[in-house]
mmCIF file of C-alpha atoms and ligand atoms in Angstrom:
data_model
loop_
_atom_site.group_PDB
_atom_site.id
_atom_site.type_symbol
_atom_site.label_atom_id
_atom_site.label_comp_id
_atom_site.label_asym_id
_atom_site.label_seq_id
_atom_site.Cartn_x
_atom_site.Cartn_y
_atom_site.Cartn_z
ATOM 1 C CA MET A 245 -0.145 0.045 -0.036
ATOM 2 C CA ASN A 246 1.133 3.659 -0.798
ATOM 3 C CA ASP A 247 2.925 4.719 2.373
ATOM 4 C CA ASN A 248 1.007 8.012 2.388
ATOM 5 C CA ILE A 249 -2.011 6.488 2.677
ATOM 6 C CA LEU A 250 -3.662 6.641 6.303
ATOM 7 C CA VAL A 251 -7.142 5.018 5.793
ATOM 8 C CA LYS A 252 -8.231 2.765 3.042
ATOM 9 C CA VAL A 253 -11.799 1.256 2.655
ATOM 10 C CA GLU A 254 -12.135 -1.433 0.275
ATOM 11 C CA HIS A 255 -15.866 -2.554 -1.271
ATOM 12 C CA ILE A 256 -17.657 -1.732 2.235
ATOM 13 C CA LYS A 257 -21.206 -2.849 2.758
ATOM 14 C CA THR A 258 -22.769 -1.790 6.096
ATOM 15 C CA TYR A 259 -26.318 -3.203 6.244
ATOM 16 C CA TYR A 260 -28.690 -2.757 9.264
ATOM 17 C CA PRO A 261 -30.971 -5.805 9.683
ATOM 18 C CA ILE A 262 -34.469 -5.361 9.822
ATOM 19 C CA LYS A 263 -36.808 -7.365 12.399
ATOM 20 C CA GLY A 264 -40.297 -8.117 11.770
ATOM 21 C CA GLY A 265 -42.684 -11.025 12.873
ATOM 22 C CA PHE A 266 -43.732 -12.725 15.845
ATOM 23 C CA LEU A 267 -39.935 -13.771 16.360
ATOM 24 C CA ARG A 268 -38.289 -10.804 15.465
ATOM 25 C CA LYS A 269 -36.731 -12.596 12.735
ATOM 26 C CA THR A 270 -34.207 -10.549 10.050
ATOM 27 C CA ILE A 271 -36.583 -9.954 7.301
ATOM 28 C CA GLY A 272 -34.785 -7.781 5.153
ATOM 29 C CA PHE A 273 -31.869 -5.107 5.176
ATOM 30 C CA VAL A 274 -31.265 -1.420 5.064
ATOM 31 C CA LYS A 275 -28.199 -0.962 2.889
ATOM 32 C CA ALA A 276 -27.001 2.031 4.343
ATOM 33 C CA VAL A 277 -23.585 1.712 2.915
ATOM 34 C CA ASP A 278 -23.536 -0.719 -0.411
ATOM 35 C CA ASP A 279 -20.075 -1.336 -1.825
ATOM 36 C CA VAL A 280 -17.823 2.028 -1.024
ATOM 37 C CA SER A 281 -14.189 1.839 -1.632
ATOM 38 C CA PHE A 282 -11.800 5.303 -1.440
ATOM 39 C CA HIS A 283 -8.485 5.940 0.528
ATOM 40 C CA ILE A 284 -7.429 9.052 2.472
ATOM 41 C CA GLU A 285 -4.123 10.228 2.560
ATOM 42 C CA LYS A 286 -2.288 11.420 5.558
ATOM 43 C CA GLY A 287 -2.701 14.840 6.302
ATOM 44 C CA GLU A 288 -5.337 15.215 3.768
ATOM 45 C CA THR A 289 -9.425 16.305 4.316
ATOM 46 C CA LEU A 290 -11.727 13.820 2.503
ATOM 47 C CA GLY A 291 -15.130 15.352 2.639
ATOM 48 C CA LEU A 292 -18.196 12.937 2.302
ATOM 49 C CA VAL A 293 -21.526 14.871 0.892
ATOM 50 C CA GLY A 294 -25.161 13.822 0.091
ATOM 51 C CA GLU A 295 -28.228 14.277 1.364
ATOM 52 C CA SER A 296 -29.592 12.995 4.597
ATOM 53 C CA GLY A 297 -29.978 9.097 4.458
ATOM 54 C CA CYS A 298 -27.313 8.443 1.785
ATOM 55 C CA GLY A 299 -25.127 6.726 4.077
ATOM 56 C CA LYS A 300 -22.172 9.234 4.761
ATOM 57 C CA SER A 301 -22.506 9.089 8.451
ATOM 58 C CA THR A 302 -22.870 5.240 8.303
ATOM 59 C CA MET A 303 -19.440 5.391 6.352
ATOM 60 C CA GLY A 304 -18.019 7.448 9.372
ATOM 61 C CA ARG A 305 -18.975 5.338 11.993
ATOM 62 C CA THR A 306 -18.059 2.245 10.057
ATOM 63 C CA ILE A 307 -14.215 3.214 9.536
ATOM 64 C CA VAL A 308 -13.682 4.423 13.725
ATOM 65 C CA ARG A 309 -15.352 0.613 13.903
ATOM 66 C CA LEU A 310 -18.444 2.212 16.290
ATOM 67 C CA LEU A 311 -20.423 0.072 13.575
ATOM 68 C CA GLN A 312 -19.196 -3.346 12.128
ATOM 69 C CA PRO A 313 -19.385 -3.472 8.230
ATOM 70 C CA THR A 314 -21.239 -6.186 6.774
ATOM 71 C CA SER A 315 -18.327 -7.074 4.583
ATOM 72 C CA GLY A 316 -15.261 -5.356 3.127
ATOM 73 C CA ASN A 317 -11.895 -4.279 4.548
ATOM 74 C CA ILE A 318 -10.983 -1.158 6.596
ATOM 75 C CA ILE A 319 -7.364 -0.917 6.464
ATOM 76 C CA PHE A 320 -5.861 1.552 8.609
ATOM 77 C CA ASP A 321 -2.169 2.805 8.698
ATOM 78 C CA GLY A 322 -1.402 -0.275 6.932
ATOM 79 C CA LYS A 323 -3.130 -2.344 9.230
ATOM 80 C CA ASN A 324 -6.455 -4.570 8.589
ATOM 81 C CA ILE A 325 -8.829 -3.211 11.410
ATOM 82 C CA THR A 326 -12.064 -4.680 10.028
ATOM 83 C CA SER A 327 -12.449 -7.573 12.292
ATOM 84 C CA LEU A 328 -10.582 -6.480 15.495
ATOM 85 C CA ARG A 329 -12.109 -6.967 18.737
ATOM 86 C CA GLY A 330 -11.671 -6.436 22.581
ATOM 87 C CA LYS A 331 -7.753 -5.245 23.618
ATOM 88 C CA GLU A 332 -6.912 -5.028 20.110
ATOM 89 C CA LEU A 333 -9.499 -2.949 19.102
ATOM 90 C CA ARG A 334 -9.294 -0.769 22.193
ATOM 91 C CA SER A 335 -5.574 -0.156 21.505
ATOM 92 C CA MET A 336 -6.117 0.973 17.853
ATOM 93 C CA ARG A 337 -9.008 3.313 18.866
ATOM 94 C CA LYS A 338 -6.932 5.813 20.363
ATOM 95 C CA HIS A 339 -5.627 6.596 16.922
ATOM 96 C CA PHE A 340 -9.115 7.613 15.428
ATOM 97 C CA GLN A 341 -11.555 9.608 17.129
ATOM 98 C CA MET A 342 -14.903 11.218 16.115
ATOM 99 C CA VAL A 343 -16.500 14.770 16.233
ATOM 100 C CA PHE A 344 -20.163 14.097 16.529
ATOM 101 C CA GLN A 345 -22.934 16.361 15.380
ATOM 102 C CA ASP A 346 -24.969 17.381 18.307
ATOM 103 C CA PRO A 347 -22.822 18.920 21.051
ATOM 104 C CA TYR A 348 -25.875 18.836 23.295
ATOM 105 C CA ALA A 349 -26.489 15.228 22.698
ATOM 106 C CA SER A 350 -22.720 13.902 22.869
ATOM 107 C CA LEU A 351 -21.764 15.690 25.954
ATOM 108 C CA ASN A 352 -23.067 14.882 29.118
ATOM 109 C CA PRO A 353 -24.447 18.395 30.573
ATOM 110 C CA MET A 354 -24.225 17.561 34.435
ATOM 111 C CA GLN A 355 -20.514 16.589 33.749
ATOM 112 C CA MET A 356 -17.675 18.838 34.270
ATOM 113 C CA VAL A 357 -15.562 19.705 31.347
ATOM 114 C CA GLY A 358 -12.669 18.416 33.075
ATOM 115 C CA ASP A 359 -14.084 15.065 33.509
ATOM 116 C CA ILE A 360 -15.113 14.781 29.857
ATOM 117 C CA VAL A 361 -11.985 15.796 28.410
ATOM 118 C CA SER A 362 -9.914 13.765 30.626
ATOM 119 C CA GLU A 363 -12.023 10.538 30.270
ATOM 120 C CA PRO A 364 -9.932 9.034 27.315
ATOM 121 C CA ILE A 365 -6.311 9.987 29.072
ATOM 122 C CA ARG A 366 -7.852 8.504 32.159
ATOM 123 C CA ASN A 367 -8.982 5.093 30.551
ATOM 124 C CA TYR A 368 -5.942 4.919 28.018
ATOM 125 C CA THR A 369 -2.974 6.210 29.777
ATOM 126 C CA GLY A 370 -1.056 5.844 32.906
ATOM 127 C CA ARG A 371 -0.628 9.561 33.401
ATOM 128 C CA SER A 372 -0.787 11.073 36.929
ATOM 129 C CA LEU A 373 -3.778 13.518 38.114
ATOM 130 C CA ARG A 374 -1.651 16.676 38.038
ATOM 131 C CA GLU A 375 -0.425 15.302 34.150
ATOM 132 C CA THR A 376 -3.806 14.682 33.152
ATOM 133 C CA LYS A 377 -4.980 18.268 34.488
ATOM 134 C CA ASP A 378 -2.541 20.127 32.803
ATOM 135 C CA GLU A 379 -3.260 18.315 29.718
ATOM 136 C CA VAL A 380 -6.598 19.000 29.719
ATOM 137 C CA ILE A 381 -6.029 22.792 30.540
ATOM 138 C CA HIS A 382 -3.161 22.819 27.711
ATOM 139 C CA LEU A 383 -6.149 20.914 25.370
ATOM 140 C CA LEU A 384 -8.824 23.480 26.297
ATOM 141 C CA GLU A 385 -6.634 26.590 25.555
ATOM 142 C CA LYS A 386 -5.632 24.708 22.160
ATOM 143 C CA VAL A 387 -9.568 25.112 21.218
ATOM 144 C CA GLY A 388 -9.882 28.140 22.340
ATOM 145 C CA LEU A 389 -11.589 27.792 25.742
ATOM 146 C CA PRO A 390 -10.571 29.704 28.908
ATOM 147 C CA ALA A 391 -8.569 27.152 31.548
ATOM 148 C CA ASP A 392 -11.364 27.707 34.291
ATOM 149 C CA ALA A 393 -13.859 25.689 31.971
ATOM 150 C CA TYR A 394 -11.904 22.777 33.333
ATOM 151 C CA SER A 395 -14.360 23.143 36.686
ATOM 152 C CA LYS A 396 -17.479 24.195 34.787
ATOM 153 C CA TYR A 397 -20.335 22.062 33.945
ATOM 154 C CA ALA A 398 -20.870 21.387 30.159
ATOM 155 C CA HIS A 399 -24.512 22.674 30.486
ATOM 156 C CA GLN A 400 -23.142 26.472 31.074
ATOM 157 C CA PHE A 401 -21.628 26.438 27.695
ATOM 158 C CA SER A 402 -22.789 27.806 24.169
ATOM 159 C CA GLY A 403 -23.250 25.142 21.361
ATOM 160 C CA GLY A 404 -20.203 26.349 19.722
ATOM 161 C CA GLN A 405 -17.959 26.118 23.116
ATOM 162 C CA ARG A 406 -19.673 22.640 23.526
ATOM 163 C CA GLN A 407 -18.211 21.581 20.362
ATOM 164 C CA ARG A 408 -15.173 22.772 21.051
ATOM 165 C CA ILE A 409 -15.284 20.629 24.397
ATOM 166 C CA GLY A 410 -16.076 17.605 22.121
ATOM 167 C CA ILE A 411 -12.740 18.282 19.809
ATOM 168 C CA ALA A 412 -10.737 18.652 22.884
ATOM 169 C CA ARG A 413 -11.987 15.445 23.956
ATOM 170 C CA ALA A 414 -11.524 13.832 20.442
ATOM 171 C CA LEU A 415 -7.791 15.098 20.439
ATOM 172 C CA ALA A 416 -6.845 14.095 23.897
ATOM 173 C CA LEU A 417 -5.342 10.763 23.167
ATOM 174 C CA LYS A 418 -3.308 12.475 20.223
ATOM 175 C CA PRO A 419 -5.052 10.359 17.262
ATOM 176 C CA LYS A 420 -3.803 10.277 13.735
ATOM 177 C CA PHE A 421 -7.195 10.845 12.278
ATOM 178 C CA ILE A 422 -10.691 12.210 12.847
ATOM 179 C CA VAL A 423 -14.169 11.399 11.520
ATOM 180 C CA ALA A 424 -16.149 15.055 11.804
ATOM 181 C CA ASP A 425 -19.759 14.113 11.514
ATOM 182 C CA GLU A 426 -21.589 17.212 10.688
ATOM 183 C CA PRO A 427 -19.424 19.046 13.095
ATOM 184 C CA VAL A 428 -21.221 22.447 12.950
ATOM 185 C CA SER A 429 -24.620 21.853 11.057
ATOM 186 C CA ALA A 430 -26.303 22.027 14.851
ATOM 187 C CA LEU A 431 -24.283 25.538 15.545
ATOM 188 C CA ASP A 432 -25.480 28.823 14.791
ATOM 189 C CA VAL A 433 -24.332 30.090 11.350
ATOM 190 C CA SER A 434 -22.692 32.888 13.203
ATOM 191 C CA VAL A 435 -19.852 30.295 15.102
ATOM 192 C CA GLN A 436 -20.080 27.558 12.192
ATOM 193 C CA SER A 437 -16.804 29.347 10.445
ATOM 194 C CA GLN A 438 -15.079 29.767 13.737
ATOM 195 C CA VAL A 439 -15.318 25.836 14.502
ATOM 196 C CA LEU A 440 -14.368 24.856 10.938
ATOM 197 C CA ASN A 441 -11.350 27.412 11.228
ATOM 198 C CA LEU A 442 -10.377 25.625 14.467
ATOM 199 C CA LEU A 443 -10.368 22.313 12.935
ATOM 200 C CA LYS A 444 -8.133 23.640 10.002
ATOM 201 C CA GLU A 445 -5.728 24.956 12.534
ATOM 202 C CA LEU A 446 -5.889 22.097 14.401
ATOM 203 C CA GLN A 447 -5.378 19.731 11.461
ATOM 204 C CA ARG A 448 -1.921 21.796 10.569
ATOM 205 C CA GLU A 449 -0.986 21.729 14.104
ATOM 206 C CA PHE A 450 -1.202 18.218 15.241
ATOM 207 C CA SER A 451 -0.872 16.466 11.322
ATOM 208 C CA LEU A 452 -4.534 15.423 11.495
ATOM 209 C CA THR A 453 -6.458 13.670 8.462
ATOM 210 C CA TYR A 454 -9.984 14.485 8.341
ATOM 211 C CA LEU A 455 -12.951 12.714 7.010
ATOM 212 C CA PHE A 456 -15.247 15.361 7.141
ATOM 213 C CA ILE A 457 -18.875 14.666 6.558
ATOM 214 C CA ALA A 458 -21.768 17.047 5.931
ATOM 215 C CA HIS A 459 -25.039 17.871 3.672
ATOM 216 C CA ASP A 460 -23.727 21.266 3.290
ATOM 217 C CA LEU A 461 -21.426 21.718 -0.097
ATOM 218 C CA SER A 462 -20.333 24.936 0.506
ATOM 219 C CA VAL A 463 -19.242 23.708 3.784
ATOM 220 C CA VAL A 464 -17.359 20.536 2.543
ATOM 221 C CA LYS A 465 -15.742 22.706 -0.067
ATOM 222 C CA HIS A 466 -14.271 24.922 2.487
ATOM 223 C CA MET A 467 -12.854 21.970 4.465
ATOM 224 C CA SER A 468 -11.917 19.494 2.059
ATOM 225 C CA ASP A 469 -8.997 18.482 -0.410
ATOM 226 C CA ARG A 470 -11.192 15.853 -2.126
ATOM 227 C CA ILE A 471 -14.621 15.208 -2.150
ATOM 228 C CA GLY A 472 -16.621 12.045 -2.532
ATOM 229 C CA VAL A 473 -20.574 12.358 -3.229
ATOM 230 C CA MET A 474 -22.693 9.891 -2.044
ATOM 231 C CA TYR A 475 -26.135 8.650 -3.027
ATOM 232 C CA LEU A 476 -28.190 5.800 -1.204
ATOM 233 C CA GLY A 477 -25.165 4.072 0.075
ATOM 234 C CA HIS A 478 -23.244 4.702 -3.198
ATOM 235 C CA ILE A 479 -19.954 6.836 -4.196
ATOM 236 C CA MET A 480 -21.397 8.694 -7.254
ATOM 237 C CA GLU A 481 -18.226 10.850 -7.729
ATOM 238 C CA LEU A 482 -14.895 11.459 -6.171
ATOM 239 C CA ALA A 483 -12.549 14.511 -7.134
ATOM 240 C CA ASP A 484 -10.490 16.948 -5.834
ATOM 241 C CA LYS A 485 -12.434 19.736 -4.855
ATOM 242 C CA LYS A 486 -11.344 22.002 -7.766
ATOM 243 C CA SER A 487 -12.366 19.746 -10.612
ATOM 244 C CA LEU A 488 -15.641 18.589 -8.568
ATOM 245 C CA TYR A 489 -17.105 22.423 -8.447
ATOM 246 C CA ALA A 490 -16.022 23.452 -11.735
ATOM 247 C CA ASN A 491 -16.589 20.216 -13.783
ATOM 248 C CA PRO A 492 -18.922 17.777 -12.300
ATOM 249 C CA LEU A 493 -19.486 14.959 -14.273
ATOM 250 C CA HIS A 494 -22.177 12.798 -12.381
ATOM 251 C CA PRO A 495 -25.981 14.162 -12.933
ATOM 252 C CA TYR A 496 -26.509 13.988 -9.166
ATOM 253 C CA THR A 497 -23.384 15.944 -8.525
ATOM 254 C CA GLN A 498 -24.211 18.420 -11.442
ATOM 255 C CA ALA A 499 -27.823 19.031 -9.410
ATOM 256 C CA LEU A 500 -26.172 19.509 -6.060
ATOM 257 C CA VAL A 501 -23.514 21.946 -7.364
ATOM 258 C CA SER A 502 -26.249 23.902 -9.543
ATOM 259 C CA ALA A 503 -27.951 24.551 -6.055
ATOM 260 C CA ILE A 504 -25.225 26.250 -4.643
ATOM 261 C CA PRO A 505 -26.047 29.953 -4.334
ATOM 262 C CA VAL A 506 -23.472 31.903 -6.147
ATOM 263 C CA PRO A 507 -22.415 35.331 -4.350
ATOM 264 C CA ASP A 508 -22.505 37.553 -7.410
ATOM 265 C CA PRO A 509 -26.195 38.134 -8.622
ATOM 266 C CA GLN A 510 -25.067 39.168 -12.250
ATOM 267 C CA LYS A 511 -23.961 35.692 -12.797
ATOM 268 C CA LYS A 512 -26.921 33.240 -13.197
ATOM 269 C CA LYS A 513 -26.745 29.909 -13.264
ATOM 270 C CA GLU A 514 -29.357 27.356 -14.038
ATOM 271 C CA ARG A 515 -30.372 25.165 -11.226
ATOM 272 C CA ILE A 516 -31.142 21.690 -12.020
ATOM 273 C CA VAL A 517 -33.933 20.467 -9.817
ATOM 274 C CA LEU A 518 -34.351 16.599 -9.130
ATOM 275 C CA GLN A 519 -37.999 14.807 -9.526
ATOM 276 C CA GLY A 520 -39.194 12.801 -6.946
ATOM 277 C CA ASP A 521 -37.728 11.430 -3.693
ATOM 278 C CA VAL A 522 -34.635 9.224 -2.502
ATOM 279 C CA PRO A 523 -35.802 5.886 -2.762
ATOM 280 C CA SER A 524 -35.514 3.573 0.081
ATOM 281 C CA PRO A 525 -32.268 1.808 0.942
ATOM 282 C CA ILE A 526 -34.396 -1.097 1.702
ATOM 283 C CA HIS A 527 -35.459 -1.531 -1.828
ATOM 284 C CA PRO A 528 -32.946 0.585 -3.848
ATOM 285 C CA PRO A 529 -33.601 0.699 -7.581
ATOM 286 C CA LYS A 530 -32.023 -1.817 -9.808
ATOM 287 C CA GLY A 531 -29.104 -0.696 -12.353
ATOM 288 C CA CYS A 532 -27.895 2.791 -11.412
ATOM 289 C CA VAL A 533 -29.265 3.522 -8.303
ATOM 290 C CA PHE A 534 -30.056 7.117 -9.232
ATOM 291 C CA HIS A 535 -31.807 6.264 -12.425
ATOM 292 C CA THR A 536 -35.362 7.032 -11.362
ATOM 293 C CA ARG A 537 -34.358 10.742 -10.558
ATOM 294 C CA CYS A 538 -31.416 10.919 -13.443
ATOM 295 C CA PRO A 539 -32.698 13.462 -16.046
ATOM 296 C CA VAL A 540 -30.501 11.773 -18.548
ATOM 297 C CA ALA A 541 -30.936 8.145 -17.748
ATOM 298 C CA ARG A 542 -30.827 5.586 -20.522
ATOM 299 C CA ARG A 543 -32.180 2.223 -20.708
ATOM 300 C CA GLU A 544 -29.117 0.192 -19.659
ATOM 301 C CA CYS A 545 -28.887 2.323 -16.721
ATOM 302 C CA GLN A 546 -32.038 0.507 -15.368
ATOM 303 C CA GLU A 547 -30.392 -3.236 -15.590
ATOM 304 C CA VAL A 548 -26.716 -2.633 -14.898
ATOM 305 C CA PRO A 549 -25.323 -0.704 -12.080
ATOM 306 C CA PRO A 550 -22.597 1.807 -13.264
ATOM 307 C CA VAL A 551 -18.625 1.041 -11.747
ATOM 308 C CA LEU A 552 -16.898 4.109 -10.226
ATOM 309 C CA LYS A 553 -13.973 4.623 -12.178
ATOM 310 C CA GLU A 554 -11.213 6.774 -13.155
ATOM 311 C CA VAL A 555 -12.167 9.047 -16.260
ATOM 312 C CA ARG A 556 -9.373 12.065 -15.862
ATOM 313 C CA ASP A 557 -6.705 12.388 -13.286
ATOM 314 C CA GLY A 558 -7.854 11.324 -10.017
ATOM 315 C CA HIS A 559 -11.569 12.039 -11.251
ATOM 316 C CA GLN A 560 -13.669 9.054 -10.416
ATOM 317 C CA VAL A 561 -17.446 8.738 -11.707
ATOM 318 C CA ALA A 562 -20.210 6.209 -11.468
ATOM 319 C CA CYS A 563 -22.123 6.975 -14.485
ATOM 320 C CA HIS A 564 -22.574 5.038 -17.938
ATOM 321 C CA LEU A 565 -22.471 8.510 -19.727
ATOM 322 C CA TYR A 566 -18.469 8.254 -19.200
HETATM 323 FE FE1 SF4 B 289 -28.044 8.918 -14.680
HETATM 324 FE FE2 SF4 B 289 -27.437 6.461 -16.012
HETATM 325 FE FE3 SF4 B 289 -25.698 8.091 -15.273
HETATM 326 FE FE4 SF4 B 289 -26.951 6.782 -13.248
HETATM 327 S S1 SF4 B 289 -25.876 5.850 -14.879
HETATM 328 S S2 SF4 B 289 -26.270 8.693 -13.330
HETATM 329 S S3 SF4 B 289 -29.364 7.035 -14.105
HETATM 330 S S4 SF4 B 289 -26.774 8.403 -16.781
#
């Protein structure tokens, strides 16, 4: 494997079983992630974007092994972590962390900030109380919180500050990789860019690699080096951000990009409005999963699933048009 690759996912499927009937037997599956492959280089931010329910959060949680994939492989820093359990998984966990969407739900409001941020240090290292406290105060400063936050409760902080606490906690074990799952979508617009810029600064300072998940294309563009567009459990297109925004190839990406407002009112662009709703991931359409909404679908699209392939330097697309 290329030495510069930190994370590689190969043909990952993550299905949620649907239980039904008197005996609660498995009667079907929600195919949340359905055969996804990509890699993330060291120090890079890969953005994952798509509408809610497209599988991007499931993908993030699968990589950090909060979810067990149904099949496929996750290679982290050269090691296959797909089936790790118990002690081995625990010891790998310190290298990858997650920042969650909702800082209100992900932090216990009645816990002191010092306890929240020091918990991973206490659980994973043999540091003394004094060393742990010093480290936590250092982390709080790094994320822009005052040292006296240490002895306050999480509920005493605003949404943006709580997200900073969540970020400090994610950094506590000096991870190499962070999955940030919609880290600003629950925050006021006025504080969103502060938290995004903080994530960027921390990335530079700690040489972090990010998987950045969001539904908002402008936010993903601001943060990412490369971007993968997900739809119904599949990657539709993956490219560096410049080519993705300047020259989207997939009809779904074209529709998403056309909906981004342009700051210059003189520059008009035609918005592509997709008809219909996203189909259920329990019964995804045959062939190309996007064919029920694709404005340029052909007959073969209803039968043959397109494969994600490179059509230009580093620009991959899953569509029969290419
Ligand atoms: Fe549209 Fe067909 Fe391409 Fe799917 S494969 S995006 S249905 S043209």
